[in-house]
XYZ file of C-alpha atoms in Angstrom:
551
model
C -103.391 0.979 -99.644
C -103.582 -0.781 -96.316
C -106.837 -1.465 -94.570
C -106.941 -2.681 -90.977
C -109.633 -5.089 -89.787
C -110.945 -4.949 -86.230
C -112.558 -7.714 -84.209
C -115.967 -6.786 -85.666
C -114.680 -7.165 -89.232
C -114.515 -3.389 -89.760
C -111.716 -2.428 -92.153
C -110.675 1.176 -91.612
C -108.483 2.968 -94.095
C -105.015 3.450 -92.632
C -102.946 6.604 -92.913
C -99.336 6.374 -91.723
C -100.207 3.019 -90.172
C -103.098 4.403 -88.127
C -106.746 3.422 -88.799
C -108.775 6.570 -89.439
C -112.395 7.663 -89.293
C -112.792 9.765 -92.435
C -114.899 12.878 -91.770
C -115.286 14.560 -95.094
C -117.092 16.574 -97.649
C -117.639 15.970 -101.340
C -117.268 18.899 -103.697
C -120.039 19.677 -106.146
C -119.549 17.844 -109.434
C -117.946 20.727 -111.316
C -115.979 22.459 -108.552
C -112.663 20.659 -109.086
C -112.503 21.982 -112.667
C -111.934 25.457 -111.161
C -108.864 25.166 -108.941
C -109.308 28.528 -107.224
C -112.806 27.572 -106.235
C -111.640 24.125 -105.180
C -109.038 25.665 -102.849
C -111.775 27.618 -101.091
C -113.841 24.461 -100.631
C -110.863 22.481 -99.308
C -110.507 25.280 -96.746
C -114.196 24.871 -95.892
C -113.593 21.206 -95.050
C -110.791 22.236 -92.684
C -113.013 24.897 -91.079
C -115.708 22.266 -90.505
C -113.264 20.104 -88.579
C -113.135 17.473 -91.313
C -110.079 15.391 -92.093
C -111.014 14.174 -95.584
C -112.144 15.600 -98.909
C -113.600 14.055 -102.048
C -113.137 15.603 -105.493
C -113.875 14.751 -109.113
C -111.572 13.703 -111.939
C -113.426 14.028 -115.256
C -112.481 11.848 -118.210
C -113.407 14.512 -120.777
C -111.029 16.988 -119.137
C -108.014 14.718 -118.634
C -108.168 13.093 -122.097
C -109.672 15.725 -124.427
C -108.057 13.952 -127.374
C -107.520 10.215 -127.513
C -104.176 9.307 -125.980
C -103.346 12.895 -124.954
C -103.582 13.257 -121.181
C -103.650 16.434 -119.117
C -103.220 15.791 -115.388
C -102.246 19.273 -114.166
C -105.588 19.713 -112.369
C -105.284 16.297 -110.712
C -101.801 17.121 -109.417
C -103.132 20.385 -107.996
C -105.902 18.568 -106.096
C -103.329 16.199 -104.574
C -101.141 19.119 -103.527
C -104.089 21.024 -102.034
C -105.100 18.036 -99.906
C -101.525 17.436 -98.747
C -101.030 21.091 -97.784
C -104.122 20.949 -95.551
C -103.489 17.510 -94.071
C -106.670 16.128 -95.641
C -107.096 12.518 -96.722
C -108.105 12.609 -100.380
C -110.611 10.522 -102.292
C -110.826 10.976 -106.056
C -113.959 10.165 -108.028
C -113.420 8.839 -111.536
C -116.209 10.262 -113.662
C -115.471 8.097 -116.670
C -117.966 6.590 -119.076
C -120.697 6.470 -116.418
C -121.902 9.115 -114.014
C -125.422 8.989 -112.567
C -126.469 6.418 -115.183
C -125.407 8.693 -118.047
C -122.256 9.319 -120.099
C -121.910 13.108 -120.073
C -118.332 12.900 -118.742
C -117.084 10.744 -121.608
C -114.895 12.785 -123.990
C -116.330 14.205 -127.176
C -114.238 11.816 -129.285
C -116.042 8.951 -127.538
C -119.553 10.354 -127.659
C -119.260 11.430 -131.291
C -118.349 7.956 -132.558
C -121.517 5.887 -132.201
C -120.123 3.139 -134.414
C -117.049 2.477 -132.328
C -118.698 3.271 -128.997
C -122.201 1.791 -129.029
C -125.056 3.540 -127.258
C -127.299 1.691 -124.811
C -130.839 0.808 -125.913
C -133.049 0.455 -122.810
C -135.626 -2.338 -122.947
C -137.710 -4.155 -120.363
C -140.693 -3.579 -118.147
C -141.335 -0.487 -116.009
C -138.654 1.629 -117.576
C -140.398 4.926 -116.762
C -137.986 7.183 -114.907
C -138.148 10.876 -114.150
C -134.349 10.916 -114.444
C -134.141 9.528 -117.996
C -133.714 12.696 -120.080
C -134.090 12.619 -123.872
C -130.863 13.607 -125.561
C -128.623 12.546 -122.667
C -125.829 10.283 -123.925
C -125.865 6.775 -122.454
C -123.142 4.421 -123.659
C -123.438 0.649 -123.543
C -121.460 -0.971 -120.737
C -121.183 -4.060 -122.953
C -119.143 -2.223 -125.591
C -115.648 -3.787 -125.521
C -114.124 -0.733 -127.196
C -115.595 1.578 -124.565
C -114.235 -0.620 -121.801
C -110.777 -0.596 -123.370
C -110.759 3.197 -123.782
C -112.042 3.880 -120.266
C -109.547 1.408 -118.808
C -106.659 3.024 -120.676
C -107.591 6.445 -119.285
C -108.014 5.097 -115.763
C -104.672 3.272 -115.959
C -103.012 6.477 -117.111
C -104.553 8.344 -114.165
C -103.328 5.662 -111.741
C -99.828 5.734 -113.226
C -99.699 9.527 -112.911
C -100.860 9.441 -109.290
C -98.282 6.769 -108.523
C -95.469 8.706 -110.178
C -96.168 11.826 -108.123
C -96.332 9.883 -104.826
C -100.015 10.638 -104.247
C -100.894 7.391 -102.413
C -100.936 7.393 -98.626
C -98.538 4.429 -98.611
C -96.033 6.715 -100.352
C -96.613 9.597 -97.935
C -99.265 11.319 -100.039
C -102.875 12.187 -99.152
C -104.710 9.796 -101.512
C -106.561 7.007 -99.692
C -109.415 5.990 -102.018
C -110.549 6.124 -105.631
C -114.145 5.662 -106.698
C -114.559 3.781 -109.980
C -117.259 5.504 -112.079
C -120.246 7.057 -110.289
C -123.743 5.692 -109.602
C -123.618 3.263 -112.506
C -126.660 1.574 -113.981
C -129.230 1.988 -116.729
C -132.275 4.248 -116.569
C -135.320 3.986 -118.770
C -135.319 0.194 -118.941
C -134.380 -2.814 -116.860
C -131.918 -4.112 -119.465
C -129.723 -2.887 -122.319
C -130.900 -4.182 -125.703
C -128.012 -2.955 -127.839
C -126.187 -5.402 -130.129
C -123.282 -6.187 -127.731
C -125.710 -6.389 -124.811
C -127.925 -8.898 -126.648
C -124.870 -11.067 -127.288
C -124.021 -11.034 -123.562
C -127.663 -11.771 -122.669
C -127.723 -14.825 -124.888
C -124.435 -16.164 -123.484
C -124.356 -18.487 -120.439
C -124.399 -16.979 -116.964
C -120.745 -16.514 -115.909
C -119.599 -19.479 -113.842
C -117.980 -17.138 -111.306
C -121.425 -15.819 -110.329
C -122.949 -19.273 -109.930
C -119.930 -20.487 -107.961
C -120.198 -17.452 -105.691
C -123.880 -18.082 -104.951
C -123.205 -21.750 -104.241
C -120.358 -20.901 -101.879
C -122.447 -18.422 -99.886
C -125.807 -20.178 -99.683
C -126.993 -20.168 -96.077
C -124.947 -17.111 -95.095
C -127.162 -14.368 -93.643
C -125.170 -11.589 -95.293
C -125.884 -13.087 -98.708
C -129.586 -13.885 -98.440
C -131.811 -12.106 -100.936
C -133.966 -12.309 -104.039
C -131.174 -13.394 -106.389
C -130.043 -16.299 -104.222
C -133.686 -17.284 -103.649
C -134.336 -17.244 -107.395
C -131.298 -19.431 -108.011
C -132.417 -21.930 -105.362
C -135.998 -21.921 -106.681
C -134.714 -22.746 -110.153
C -132.944 -25.822 -108.823
C -129.449 -24.393 -108.185
C -128.507 -24.712 -111.838
C -124.752 -24.507 -112.407
C -125.059 -23.454 -116.060
C -127.545 -22.035 -118.511
C -128.859 -18.738 -119.800
C -129.843 -15.916 -117.465
C -133.515 -16.869 -117.628
C -132.740 -20.578 -117.226
C -130.665 -19.958 -114.104
C -132.725 -17.163 -112.503
C -136.083 -17.119 -114.289
C -137.879 -14.418 -116.249
C -138.411 -10.892 -114.979
C -136.990 -7.454 -114.364
C -134.825 -8.588 -111.457
C -133.059 -11.116 -113.675
C -132.536 -8.186 -116.036
C -131.068 -6.211 -113.135
C -128.706 -9.038 -112.173
C -127.537 -9.264 -115.784
C -126.898 -5.516 -115.898
C -125.135 -5.688 -112.526
C -122.706 -8.257 -113.894
C -122.061 -5.971 -116.859
C -121.341 -2.878 -114.785
C -119.477 -4.707 -112.012
C -117.175 -6.587 -114.385
C -116.527 -3.309 -116.230
C -115.514 -1.578 -112.965
C -113.460 -4.612 -111.964
C -111.383 -4.396 -115.118
C -110.588 -0.749 -114.396
C -109.878 -1.271 -110.686
C -107.701 -4.352 -111.225
C -105.595 -2.563 -113.832
C -105.148 0.553 -111.664
C -104.385 -1.428 -108.493
C -101.305 -2.907 -110.125
C -99.637 0.520 -110.046
C -101.569 2.516 -107.408
C -102.146 0.845 -104.001
C -105.259 2.601 -102.691
C -108.763 1.488 -101.758
C -111.098 1.198 -104.763
C -114.869 1.245 -104.395
C -118.137 1.877 -106.241
C -121.093 3.937 -105.057
C -124.791 3.222 -105.414
C -127.857 5.198 -106.386
C -130.285 3.575 -103.971
C -132.968 1.229 -105.148
C -135.607 0.121 -104.733
C -136.846 3.222 -102.901
C -140.172 5.099 -102.709
C -141.104 6.336 -106.170
C -138.352 4.203 -107.730
C -139.481 0.669 -107.013
C -138.367 -1.013 -110.235
C -135.000 -1.368 -111.997
C -134.932 1.236 -114.717
C -136.667 3.732 -112.437
C -133.493 3.539 -110.354
C -130.362 2.591 -112.329
C -130.626 -1.071 -113.245
C -127.333 -2.849 -112.604
C -125.713 -0.377 -110.245
C -124.619 -1.702 -106.822
C -128.135 -1.432 -105.393
C -129.261 -3.499 -102.424
C -130.617 -6.460 -104.388
C -127.478 -7.138 -106.443
C -124.615 -6.580 -103.992
C -123.713 -10.268 -104.332
C -123.359 -9.867 -108.094
C -120.944 -6.995 -107.547
C -118.986 -8.984 -104.966
C -118.665 -11.909 -107.352
C -117.748 -9.831 -110.403
C -115.531 -7.153 -108.819
C -113.174 -8.584 -106.172
C -110.761 -5.664 -106.676
C -113.340 -3.306 -105.172
C -112.922 -3.163 -101.396
C -116.534 -2.119 -100.970
C -119.736 -0.881 -102.532
C -121.403 2.011 -100.767
C -124.815 3.734 -100.592
C -125.382 7.384 -101.473
C -128.040 8.470 -98.975
C -130.448 11.226 -99.897
C -133.499 9.543 -98.427
C -134.977 10.260 -94.991
C -134.729 6.592 -93.968
C -130.997 6.207 -93.428
C -131.515 3.009 -91.419
C -132.962 1.085 -94.359
C -130.518 2.678 -96.776
C -127.353 1.486 -95.046
C -128.620 -1.848 -93.686
C -127.903 -3.981 -96.806
C -124.344 -2.620 -96.981
C -123.454 -3.649 -93.414
C -121.756 -6.942 -94.200
C -118.609 -8.661 -92.982
C -117.278 -8.586 -96.539
C -118.186 -4.932 -97.091
C -116.873 -2.082 -94.914
C -119.575 0.548 -94.518
C -118.864 3.910 -96.138
C -121.211 6.869 -96.666
C -119.671 8.445 -99.785
C -122.507 10.933 -100.221
C -125.170 12.129 -97.825
C -127.564 15.004 -97.919
C -126.947 17.635 -95.250
C -128.529 15.806 -92.338
C -126.272 15.142 -89.351
C -128.580 12.351 -88.204
C -127.510 10.348 -91.277
C -123.864 10.790 -90.328
C -124.479 9.874 -86.688
C -126.352 6.714 -87.659
C -123.664 5.625 -90.107
C -120.779 6.149 -87.653
C -122.729 4.274 -84.981
C -123.156 1.401 -87.450
C -119.379 1.222 -87.899
C -118.886 3.408 -90.981
C -115.224 3.923 -91.828
C -116.041 7.320 -93.304
C -118.854 9.787 -93.997
C -119.230 12.624 -96.484
C -121.736 15.419 -96.884
C -122.408 16.197 -100.513
C -121.999 19.752 -101.780
C -119.645 20.774 -98.999
C -119.105 23.990 -100.990
C -122.398 25.260 -99.549
C -122.025 24.163 -95.915
C -121.843 26.854 -93.236
C -118.743 26.773 -91.050
C -120.756 27.127 -87.810
C -123.616 24.672 -88.316
C -124.426 21.174 -87.141
C -121.976 19.421 -89.460
C -119.154 21.536 -88.030
C -120.306 20.783 -84.467
C -120.405 17.058 -85.156
C -117.087 16.891 -86.996
C -115.236 18.808 -84.277
C -116.655 16.525 -81.584
C -115.872 13.352 -83.534
C -112.405 14.524 -84.546
C -111.356 15.102 -80.947
C -112.522 11.615 -79.993
C -111.475 9.883 -83.223
C -109.188 7.292 -81.629
C -111.830 6.406 -79.041
C -114.543 6.040 -81.678
C -112.431 4.017 -84.113
C -111.408 1.615 -81.345
C -115.032 1.301 -80.194
C -116.148 0.542 -83.749
C -113.522 -2.150 -84.118
C -114.485 -3.725 -80.777
C -118.273 -3.424 -81.172
C -118.661 -0.909 -78.333
C -120.699 1.734 -80.191
C -124.416 2.102 -80.975
C -126.444 4.739 -82.862
C -129.733 6.351 -81.840
C -131.929 8.312 -84.255
C -135.504 9.269 -83.396
C -138.372 10.885 -85.231
C -140.847 12.846 -83.031
C -142.708 10.462 -80.730
C -140.308 7.582 -81.258
C -138.171 5.815 -78.687
C -135.338 3.322 -78.983
C -133.743 0.748 -76.698
C -130.002 0.122 -76.987
C -128.050 -2.670 -75.304
C -124.462 -1.741 -74.585
C -121.906 -2.673 -71.940
C -124.201 -4.970 -69.992
C -126.881 -2.282 -69.742
C -130.097 -1.449 -71.521
C -130.472 2.245 -72.416
C -133.945 3.642 -73.157
C -133.671 6.699 -75.391
C -136.437 9.249 -75.903
C -136.530 12.675 -77.439
C -136.059 15.466 -74.899
C -138.786 17.518 -76.549
C -141.295 14.678 -76.130
C -140.351 14.178 -72.474
C -140.415 17.876 -71.589
C -143.719 18.376 -73.350
C -145.328 15.507 -71.471
C -143.929 16.523 -68.083
C -144.418 20.267 -68.107
C -146.794 21.464 -70.774
C -149.627 19.232 -69.590
C -149.234 20.852 -66.163
C -149.532 24.320 -67.654
C -145.831 25.121 -67.345
C -144.340 26.684 -70.452
C -140.912 25.345 -71.437
C -139.068 25.477 -74.722
C -139.439 22.116 -76.463
C -138.319 23.083 -79.950
C -135.099 24.570 -81.222
C -135.632 28.182 -82.183
C -133.821 30.537 -84.496
C -131.523 27.988 -86.094
C -130.276 28.882 -89.548
C -130.069 26.570 -92.523
C -127.017 24.333 -92.751
C -126.300 25.839 -96.159
C -124.999 29.265 -97.058
C -127.139 31.836 -98.817
C -127.631 31.055 -102.494
C -127.209 27.280 -102.202
C -128.995 25.392 -104.981
C -130.621 23.080 -102.431
C -131.126 24.883 -99.093
C -130.877 22.436 -96.193
C -132.597 23.101 -92.861
C -131.004 21.894 -89.630
C -131.678 18.290 -88.659
C -133.842 18.447 -85.539
C -134.207 14.720 -84.947
C -133.101 13.442 -81.549
C -129.879 11.524 -82.138
C -126.846 10.123 -80.448
C -123.774 7.919 -80.527
C -123.361 5.759 -77.426
C -119.817 4.561 -76.840
C -118.933 2.166 -74.014
C -115.868 3.642 -72.298
C -115.503 1.100 -69.534
C -117.454 -0.607 -66.774
C -120.659 1.377 -66.238
C -119.544 4.425 -68.253
C -120.693 5.599 -71.669
C -119.829 8.534 -73.874
C -122.836 10.115 -75.597
C -122.546 12.455 -78.602
C -125.673 13.988 -80.058
C -128.623 16.236 -79.410
C -132.073 16.194 -77.826
C -131.884 12.861 -75.973
C -133.104 11.642 -72.587
C -131.412 8.397 -71.534
C -132.504 5.985 -68.813
C -130.396 2.910 -67.939
C -131.595 -0.433 -66.656
C -129.977 -3.797 -65.986
C -130.321 -6.599 -68.492
C -131.572 -8.967 -65.783
C -133.906 -6.541 -64.047
C -131.136 -5.123 -61.889
C -131.839 -1.650 -60.469
C -129.601 0.945 -62.153
C -129.467 4.722 -61.961
C -127.395 7.508 -63.451
C -124.610 8.286 -61.024
C -122.919 11.191 -62.764
C -123.064 13.102 -66.054
C -120.318 15.464 -67.189
C -120.534 17.637 -70.270
C -117.315 18.245 -72.167
C -115.266 17.333 -75.218
C -112.047 15.627 -76.275
C -109.130 17.590 -77.647
C -106.592 15.368 -79.365
C -107.964 12.437 -77.394
C -107.760 14.145 -73.979
C -111.001 14.675 -72.064
C -111.846 18.303 -71.251
C -114.665 18.342 -68.658
C -117.299 21.051 -68.464
C -120.508 21.229 -66.460
C -121.518 18.469 -64.082
C -125.137 17.881 -65.055
C -127.760 17.175 -62.416
C -131.262 18.213 -61.447
C -133.233 19.767 -64.314
C -130.365 19.195 -66.742
C -130.735 15.421 -66.351
C -133.932 15.818 -68.412
C -131.927 17.371 -71.206
C -128.512 15.685 -71.150
C -128.006 16.617 -74.785
C -129.280 20.061 -75.862
C -132.255 20.500 -78.177
C -130.536 22.966 -80.474
C -126.890 21.909 -80.706
C -124.729 18.809 -80.654
C -122.827 18.094 -77.476
C -120.853 15.399 -75.689
C -121.528 13.918 -72.230
C -119.815 11.186 -70.209
C -122.344 9.268 -68.131
C -121.570 6.837 -65.315
C -124.141 4.566 -63.716
C -124.681 3.093 -60.268
C -125.880 -0.494 -60.071
C -128.101 -0.498 -57.020
C -128.462 -4.254 -57.113
C -124.786 -4.543 -56.169
C -125.172 -2.375 -53.058
C -125.372 -3.945 -49.607
C -128.536 -3.392 -47.627
C -128.703 -0.571 -45.074
C -127.397 -1.583 -41.682
C -130.041 -1.549 -38.908
C -130.014 1.295 -36.373
C -128.387 0.414 -33.066
């Protein structure tokens, strides 16, 4: 699978030789096992204006008996995506899904001698997500790795034989290897094969990687600091090289999970040329500050370097964002060696806007089954889809910035030789009019949930002020978002004012103008209660000649 790198290091997935911005939805975990239901959800993605869909392939369903593979459901998913013109990402739910092994086949889970179970040990292993009775296999089991790899290779060979890959004219662009790997309930696995790996020397590839990247901003962090503090040792045990503690445990587990995923990805890549990646359950995060409370060893923020060293066949590791603080969640994954992808996000369009503005090559809302066809996600996807070429080019050239504001916040963005001050329209209108006794609407009213009735997790609309600012040319920006007031100024104190603002949209890359906004509407360039698109031009007053004297 080809990826194309822009001047900013962004590597978009290419389809038919064209770099794409993937606007997608991920099906609920079990939806793809019911093909009729899956068809309906694929249609939902199309109705939302999306161009990409993400669906599950479950190990226990495709290999119910060892060596006997059933890929009829996988073929159907490929055909469904192709019929609808959707780029397809498949998720391999193999031995590990959300730090558990419930998707491993029965013949694996029933044989605890051949396929060893994990034994969590270590400090601060309390986790609300560690459920008694949930199967958790040991990532250090060589027999498990061989069985999982064989199944994954068989899947890759099947997909290759049916021409599923985009390079062969099919819809498949990416495959996720396992899902939110890591260990809950302890910072380290204490099973027999894990103890043997713990007592062995630190792999030289990891030490060589740290040595090669010391001093690089993208690679700074606790692991590199620990290695430097311990004297940059080139060999030794895990504690000798990195010291004692739960974060050494996490690095050890990260090498275990990353090298496991690498073996699968490298084997599959030999027959199926698509982009392979791994996704992360975030950590540390509020309420899950210690490894074992979040999955120890998954591609969390503190061990990205371990994953990069151990799994070169993975094009990227990516954060699943269910937290309110999307800025902090995506920041560690914005690296020159790691294209940004949002494989899963809760239903909050502000998360998607922020990620695209940070250069994300793709975004997905999770549980797209439950998303209304006429909500904010649909508004955003339709706007982005029409301007896809413009946005992709701006990402690759560094001409795009995100804005996301909580009530009372402001943000300053530098773009195109200008400084843009962004404030929430509701805050501005409230200050200007309500204090004077004039009643104006400052909150969105009557908006329905983003989810359909009966959704397991109802999602309210995202009412944060937000926007994407895209430099179109000298003194012109495109703004996509809601609830923003923007004021330009010159970087050197030059006097600047808004010259013109035109509401509209792009259809297939062609600008369709609407209202010319002036007067009161300048205080509300982007509506409070819906997403919209505006092209704004500025006038640099400092460049204007002085007024000629009267005769």
